[in-house]
Amino acid sequence: MIHALQEAADYIRDQMNHQYEPEFGIVLGTGLGGLVEELEIRHSLSYADIPHFPVSTVESHSGKLIFGDLGGRRVMVMQGRFHYYEGYSMEQVVFPVRVMKLLGIKRLFVSNAAGGLHPAFKTSDLMVITDHINLQPTNPLIGRNIDDLGPRFPDMSEPYEEHMIQQALNISEHHRLNLKSGVYASVPGPMLETKAEYHYLRTIGADAVGMSTVPEVIAAVHMGLPCFAVSVITDLCVPGKIKKVILKDILDAAAKAEPALTVLFKELIKVQE
Ligand code: HPA
């Protein structure tokens, strides 16, 4: 496993002539690829060309690794991520995040589309994730521990760095982004939830629900990478507000939130040490 990761990282470094060392990694969620427009792009690689990289199967995810400058900082962006529901193993789902760490990133920024469980949330709200509940059937650390990456029993008492959450809330105030905060529950999908399941998720303490992010964050925390994550609320999962949801609605709601998300990520990245 570690060899496959190293081969992927070596290939990427070679493609860039060892000229570009990213400081931060960004994973963009469903319908949230537009941040790339803000990048001064240096290199762009297709997942399909990178050794051992999984290849994206979802139409709304384009499958590119993009290196560039954002707010004057060097970032690498995953445009398109891998989900467990696509049939990948958890190791495959988190493979790119592990490669990012080998390439030297110091922090990980993640976005996703999610259903809103908190009664005060509105469609296209942004919710900074303060904590999570992992309801995926498995996780990327199951199996023999890769000691070169991190410890057998990683601590999970602060998976989302408190300092970055505070910085994000400050940025939100300054730029009037109306950022919400809350707990994200990660479910396998791909079907959305029943009304009874939404009720259950709310009862156990979740403010938003989606099908991603937590596997990547677990892998990142395992490697000691500080994480920051945001959900874009694409549909409301509160009694009385639940409607039939199709992918287009999710993409439309994500598109509406994208400018605010872009400001948040850009400003947050600017102020990192
Ligand atoms: N449930 C799960 N995942 C989602 C949802 C939802 O309601 N909306 C967007 N992703």
Coordinates of C-alpha atoms in Angstrom, one line a residue, residues 25-29 32 81 97 108-112 127 129 160 212-214 216-217 220 227-231 261 265:
G25 CA -5.0 20.1 -0.2
I26 CA -8.6 20.7 -1.2
V27 CA -11.3 18.2 -1.9
L28 CA -14.3 19.5 -3.8
G29 CA -17.7 18.0 -3.4
L32 CA -18.6 22.4 -6.1
R81 CA -13.7 12.5 -5.2
V97 CA -5.7 12.2 0.4
L108 CA -6.7 19.5 4.3
F109 CA -9.9 21.5 3.2
V110 CA -13.0 19.5 2.3
S111 CA -16.4 20.4 0.9
N112 CA -19.5 18.3 0.3
M127 CA -22.3 24.6 7.4
I129 CA -18.4 20.9 10.2
Y160 CA -11.8 19.4 12.7
S212 CA -18.6 11.4 1.9
T213 CA -15.9 13.4 3.8
V214 CA -15.6 11.3 7.0
E216 CA -11.1 11.2 4.0
V217 CA -11.0 13.1 7.4
A220 CA -6.1 12.6 7.3
C227 CA -8.7 19.3 8.6
F228 CA -11.4 21.8 7.8
A229 CA -14.7 20.8 6.2
V230 CA -17.8 22.5 5.0
S231 CA -21.2 21.2 3.9
L261 CA -17.8 28.7 -0.5
F265 CA -11.9 28.7 1.3

